[in-house]
Amino acid sequence: MFYYLALAAILFSIGLFGVLTRRNTIGILMSLELMFNAANINFVTFNKYIAAEALLGEMFAIFIIVVAAAEAAVGLAIVLLIYRNWNGIDTDNYNVMKW
Amino acid sequence: MTKYSFLICLIPALSFVMIVFFLRWKEKLSAGWSIASILISWVMSIIVLIETISRNGQPYEASYRFINLPGINIEIGILVDALTAIMLVVVTTVGACVEIYSVGYMRGDSLFSRFFAYLSLFLFSMLGLVLANNFFMIFIFWELVGLTSYLLIGFWFEKKSAANACKKAFITTRIGDLGFLVGLFLIAFYCGTFNYGDVFAKLSAGVMPLGVLTATAIFVFSGAVGKSAQFPLHVWLPDAMEGPTPVSALIHAATMVAAGVYLVARAMPMFIGTGNGAMVVAIIGLITSLLAATIALTQNDIKRVLAYSTVSQLGYMIMALGLYGYDTYHGSPSVGYFAGTFHLMNHAFFKGLLFLAAGSVIHGIGTNDIREMGGLYPKMKTTAITFMIASLSISGIFPFSGFWSKDEIVASTLHHPVFLILTLTIAFMTAFYMWRLCFMTFTGKPRDLDRFNHAHESPRVMTWPLAFLAFLAVVSGWVGMPWLHHGFSSFVYAGAHAPEHHAPSYALMIISLCVALSGIGLAYLMYYKKSISPEAIGQRFRLLYKLSFNKFYFDEIYQVAIINPIMSIARFMWSFDVVIIDGAVNGTAWLTILLSDIKQWFDVWIIDGAVNGSGWVVRQIGDGLRFIQTGVAQSYALTISALVVLFGLIKFELVYLTWSWPIMTIIFVMGVTALILVSRVVVTRQELNSDISKEDKV
Amino acid sequence: MEFAFPEYNLRLMAPEIFLFLWALLIVGYDVTTKRKNGAVLGYMTLAGLMITGLILGLTGYGRGFGNMFVSDTAAKFFKIIFLGSAFMAVGSSFDIMREKIVNHRGEFCGLILLSTVGMMFLSSSNELLSLYIGLELTTIPLFVLAAFYKDDKLSVEAGIKYFIIGAFSSALLLYGISFLYGLSGTTDLVQMKINIAITHLTFQNIGVILILAIIVILAGIGFKLALPPFHQWVPDVYQGSPTPIAAFLSVGSKAAGLIAFAKIFVNGLYAFHHPDMAPNDWGRLVALMAVAAMILGNTVAIRQKNIKRMLGYSAIAQVGYIMIGMVAMNTIGMASMGFYIFAYMFANMGAFAAVAIFEDKTGSCEISSYAGLSKTSPLLAATLSVFLLSLAGIPPMAGFMAKFYVFAAGIKAAQNDPALHFMYWVVGIGLLTAVFSLYYYANVIKQMYFAKEPSPHKVTFNIPSLTVLLIGLAGLLVFGIYPEPVLHFASGIANSFGLIP
Amino acid sequence: MLLSSLIFIPLLGMVVVMFMPKNSNKAVKWTATLISSIPMLVSFWIVWDYFFSHSGSAAMAYVEGPFDWIPILNIHYYLGVDGISVPMLFLTGLLSTISLIASFGINKRVKEYFAFFLLLESGMMGVFVSLDFFLFYVFWEVMLVPMYFLIGIWGGPRKEYAAIKFFLYTLFGSLFMLVSILILYFTSEPHTLNMLTLIEISPNLSHTLQMVCFVFFFVAFAIKVPVWPFHTWLPDAHVEAPTAVSVILAGVLLKMGTYAMMRISWPMFPWALRELSFWIAILGAIGIIYGALLSIAQKDLKKLVAYSSVSHMGYCMLALAAFSSVTAITGVMFQMVSHGLITGALFLLVGVLYDRAHTREIAAFGGLGVKVPVYTGLMVLFGMAALGLPGMSGFVSEFMIFIGAFSVLNKVLVGISVLGVVLGATYILRMVQNVFLGNFDKERWGDLTDINVREIITVAPLALLTLFIGIYPKPLETLMSATLQNLVDLLAR
Amino acid sequence: MTDGSQVGIVFWFLSFVILVSGFMVVSLKNIFHCALFLVLCLFSVAGIFILLEAEFLAAVQILIYVGAISILLIFAVMLTTNMATKKVSQSNENVAVGLFVSITFAMSAILLIDKTSVWRYRDQAQNISEGAIVALGKSLMTQFILPFEVVSVLLLAAMIGAIVLARRERS
């Protein structure tokens, strides 16, 4: 079980790294997907090792996938808006508001 | 009548109220009302005196509770004994004379009514002071006479000197009052009452340790020092001559300044209880007397000479009282008490007369400076004659009143050789400067013809009071002739610590008479005959002359040593308040916002320094925290994750890892530093980028 | 196949169902009328919210869908807040509906309602899955709403920032929840509390992974609460998004975060609040965050020039006060949290409504442009002042009662338990920063009242926004002077989280 | 109902004034004044009735309540007065109405001004009558808001600064109070906010808690008094505030600090008081000297009066430190009343001059005694009262304070404090000299007019009362003797 | 997995692919390549699911993630990115700190997981019954009907939102 969890942790960290460093907004979205997946791996692992009979983990994972899809849709719509407004989707564009 | 003696002081009060609220606009009515009321008081005073004499000076007392406080008896009441009765008569007599005189002197003044109102108020306060039966009440009236003195000195307030003088008088006397107040606290604390009789009874029962008693006595005496212009608080009295001359006569010669002497006399049982305290009193009196007499030798302002003379004479009385206290403490009461009070009465008459006459001179010639006078005798005979009578009296020439009382004062110093010699010296100086004044004013050639030609005798309303007072200046001393067994002497003692009645000492009389005559003689030679040149003597004793002429530089010393420091402390405190205390507050609350200006920023940073630092730090925290707000979503995510990690690390370490706390701290600090650095880099980058993009758009 | 249907108790869900249908109705109506319906849509939305409120009042307490759906005091209380804040947000958006978002009025109202539905589900959820779904349903429409001015760069920027941070913390939250699941084998909160306690007792120690779970979940929910260090999106998003949405974010979304926090931490991780459970305790950590929130929010707000940003920082500060009640973890604490958010709703929604009205007429959100407003628009200036003073905690407004109650909770916690003495410091810092806060609130009042020149702007009201202002005003004054009914209601909240009074 | 009417009539008045038509300035002024004269008359009646019916005992009179207000927190609506609060009510009622009359010259945003003023009055009355901590705190805070607006809108050149400073400063203080209140609340069993109950039970607290609560309360109240070094809000607020508000600030608000000490922190924590009384006395002495010195250095007339308040309230602190002496405590009450009367009048008078001359620079004047004799007379009268001249109330209070303090406190300290008497004379006389005496600048002040009847009406009652108390203090003393005796007994626990 | 069984080998392989492709996703300069690697990564995660006997979930993963989300992303990439422009870097200034933070995160997470004693005792795979998929479906319709319905509301909201945002205004 440890290895699955470790895998998830590393994947999560990779996603984290991506969110922190990607300059492209869509890149950030992708990294977010990685993080969601890491969580999914966790859920499924626990489902297998801790409480298999209730299938809660799998259930949770399914819902996460659905939610991630919804989130991606909305996120991409916003990305489109950004593209329209700035003609580019780099994070450098949108930092007018600060301090 | 004694029962209603409180009316003596209330009648002038009523007159004050009437004038202020109703009669202000009618000058004659005001003056008339005021004079009528003081005359009523005068008559009543005389009746009271007679009644008291017929009671053999036994005190009459009546009072009511002023306020109910546990453990302390504060009351308002009257006490009529010999001293009171005498003082009542003295005050009302001089008061009446001065009021009548003022009708002439103040004629045409735009504030004529107000003057009488103030005089009435003063008389109320002074009579109240005299009538008081306890220390609390005497203090109240003590302050009130100070107030009226303030108002009257500053009566011609458009004059800057008058405005200054009144303030100086008030504040200087208040410094003395401060001590008085502390004395009162001590009395209250140890005795629980202010009533004279009760206090003295308790004191003699020994409720106060000797040291405390001495301190109390000196504190109380400091009130007298202020009021009676004793060294070192004598500086206000000469300046107080800026007031109208009748005021000087009434307040600053006859009555109010004598209140200090009255207080010492009144509190005599307290001084009797403490020899050292009494000695202090005597020494202060002596110093004052000597000092003032010395200064009086060289002054050229007629009123100032008289003022210093007053100071000197008051010092005399106080010295006598002090010596009485000292001697009595040591078991051999002298005649000091009698001498002091006796001289107080005589002095009131002749000094009042001197001032009024001087006022008449000033009124006639229009100046105070004796160097501009001279040869006035023919022009103003009444004035001149009365002035000279008074001068004879103060010099102590037989049989004028001053002779009798001064003689008793000299007698009271008999056991103290130093005092004796200096007393005689002062007597000599007194005679000298008084007659210097007489000769320079009334004899010789007029020095200022212009003024001389305009000089004229004063109207009758002014000269009659002079004449009346002159009469008193001659005869008032007779009541205390040493040959009288039941005269003034036995009356004032009224049984308390009376000295052995002893035969009159003729030798002493003759000595003091000789001293006085030699003083007059010297003045005669110097200023009438001009056979001795004053300048030459002035040259010979130049240092002394300069010291005397400049009043021993007291004003200057006080200015440098006290007033300037207080003012600078006050200003410093103010800046302290504004810069430091307020600065701290402001800093902390960010109320100094205009920091965008770098220069100002530096001012605040450097001047307010550490104190404002607190505020600065808070502001910087705000700015620093604001700075993290880079506007880049990823930086926010970074902050989140970095802090998640850091929280995790800290908690983690708590249980398991062998890393020690220092390492954790270092990591933490490093992480935070890195975070801030990075965000700064990001910020600058973003800043540049946005600038560039803006340019692009343009 | 057999289906063992749980007892649904749909009755309990009536408000949510109605509101959902109403949202569909509104969107559909907007589409079918070709978006030419004027203000009707707004009034319909308001009516729908009011009807939902009525239905909510009629539904009782109980459980439905097995153990998934709970209608208890806390849920009801927070639902009132959600409905109230939605009502006030919609009420104050009539101006922008008339002018700025003409083409999407239906979606605007519909999404607000859907987000409200999500919050209501969230507050009724009793296990982690539906809690998470509710949270997402709350958030996703808000992403859209924040970016609703599609041509306005600030709005879009707000949208994307909100989205990135929102999704990011959603991922963090999930990761944390997965560990909770792994530790307890269940997602039911009450069961989880029991399981974790049993495990903890059995194995002497639950395992340090709980540290990570706690911190990561804190980050996930802290984002919704705007609790530092997870607050940074707040001012940017408030500034950029449409003002009523910023208002809704600051109250509705925050209340949702609060109840989610309470459900997970106060209920699920009840045992791990206390410092004795170190290092698995969360009490001190949250206290630290509350302190950070109060300091940071109140200091940085001082330097803001844009009133919406300023209110954003103020919102950060306010959550610090609320969290004092949460960390206190006693009956009073829970009740005070409830009352605080209740009072905060009136004040903050009112303040944002005033800002929205002003912004609509002048196009400016700069604090300096409020100068002299009291002379030309006394009502607006007066109400805004009352709101701000309430936020600062000046009696007799409800904001004061709220702060009083929260500090009371903090002190009570500190007094009852030596281990919680740090609450004294938390309360102390709260008091101190409350003074700071007055400075920037008063700054706005100063601009409005003390300026010599009358403002060039004259503000007129439309009826709904005026209503919102008056509701806010009335709420603050009435519940400030007579808070008893709300307090009474709120005192039941603790029960819902399993705290025994 | 009597006490509630004191609170709610001004509140009602505020509502009435707010809903009056926009351009009815004159009507607004009269309405506000008439409405505020009702609580004034009520307070007079209370003084009268209390004197004859209740002054014999220390028990609360005219008690209303405790009525349930927020039962869940055991908060009650509970009002009552005793010998400490009755004089304060009198002062509040009188000064409020006088200030409103003095505000007739306000022509800017009249409605708001009078509305805020009535709200202020309501808050002040509330503070003096409430016996429940929560109620007390609410009123204590409620006052700040109208005060903030009154200074900020109608104040002088630096009004914004002064207003916010006042607001923040006092709020800062009151938050300390809040903490103490909460601590007391939770240590009492059952939890209560009833002041009278808490006075009975709080000496049983642990010493640490007592000390903490006492210090917190002290800071809160000291800021209001203000005790050095918490005084710096005062000069700013006083100077920038419009005349009438300065009067209220000096006359009533400052008294709340000392009132609250006597009502709350002193009787509740006698142990802590005993421990700290020396330091309180030192603060009082510093305040006396420091305020007086600062007054000497001032160039602005109003600032001078403002700093003199610091000095005068220093006397109160000194006497409050001498808690075991009934004399000193009575002196505090006298000082509170007399300072309210005297300083209120001084502010009124300074305002009169400022209205005409549009400057308060002392150096700008000189010799005004020629031109405005009545005004000069009044100013000198109150100046003398301020420097503690016998025959006026200031003397009575200072005398009692010193006697009381002297009997229990360090004698040297009291001796030093007495210096304040001389310094007081110095600044008053400097002011009188520079403004009213000396050369008169005809060019500049030639058309200065003397004080008018309305203005005389505002100061005359104050003058009469000052003299009355100075000459015949017994009634006032009788009014509160039982209460104060009881207070001292409580402090001896 | 340490026993060297087939499952172990597959796990290591899949892990390797996941991590490498994941790293590619976050570090490549060309965003299009990133998207492709994302697809690979998600596929491998589906493989992991199969290893964990969650076949249904694996299917869902492939259908929704690989089939829908990734394609959506790629469309978005193509819509918004000009392929021709060569970016200097796809990463911003945070790389160093990001690396530091994420490595620390990963390390501490792994350490914490390792130290969690509870799981040591239960590190035993449980059998998932044959009818798991059926049970899943059932409980989706019964026990989890409420989240199921709510998530549909959520999808609806997301749909409305996406339409609102993405729609071009007629004006």
mmCIF file with all atom_site columns, C-alpha atoms in Angstrom, chain C residues 85 97 119 144 157 177 268 287 331 382 401 492:
data_model
loop_
_atom_site.group_PDB
_atom_site.id
_atom_site.type_symbol
_atom_site.label_atom_id
_atom_site.label_alt_id
_atom_site.label_comp_id
_atom_site.label_asym_id
_atom_site.label_entity_id
_atom_site.label_seq_id
_atom_site.pdbx_PDB_ins_code
_atom_site.Cartn_x
_atom_site.Cartn_y
_atom_site.Cartn_z
_atom_site.occupancy
_atom_site.B_iso_or_equiv
_atom_site.pdbx_formal_charge
_atom_site.auth_seq_id
_atom_site.auth_comp_id
_atom_site.auth_asym_id
_atom_site.auth_atom_id
_atom_site.pdbx_PDB_model_num
ATOM 1  C CA . SER C 1 85  ? -26.882 36.824 1.254   1.00 0.00 ? 85  SER C CA 1
ATOM 2  C CA . MET C 1 97  ? -28.580 43.590 -14.786 1.00 0.00 ? 97  MET C CA 1
ATOM 3  C CA . MET C 1 119 ? -24.312 25.842 -0.214  1.00 0.00 ? 119 MET C CA 1
ATOM 4  C CA . VAL C 1 144 ? -18.223 31.855 -13.702 1.00 0.00 ? 144 VAL C CA 1
ATOM 5  C CA . GLU C 1 157 ? -8.574  38.263 -14.226 1.00 0.00 ? 157 GLU C CA 1
ATOM 6  C CA . ILE C 1 177 ? -9.924  13.895 2.495   1.00 0.00 ? 177 ILE C CA 1
ATOM 7  C CA . GLY C 1 268 ? -15.148 14.844 12.376  1.00 0.00 ? 268 GLY C CA 1
ATOM 8  C CA . ALA C 1 287 ? -5.723  29.974 16.158  1.00 0.00 ? 287 ALA C CA 1
ATOM 9  C CA . THR C 1 331 ? -21.122 25.936 22.799  1.00 0.00 ? 331 THR C CA 1
ATOM 10 C CA . ALA C 1 382 ? -25.488 57.093 6.480   1.00 0.00 ? 382 ALA C CA 1
ATOM 11 C CA . MET C 1 401 ? -22.697 41.966 19.750  1.00 0.00 ? 401 MET C CA 1
ATOM 12 C CA . GLY C 1 492 ? -28.338 25.223 18.967  1.00 0.00 ? 492 GLY C CA 1
#
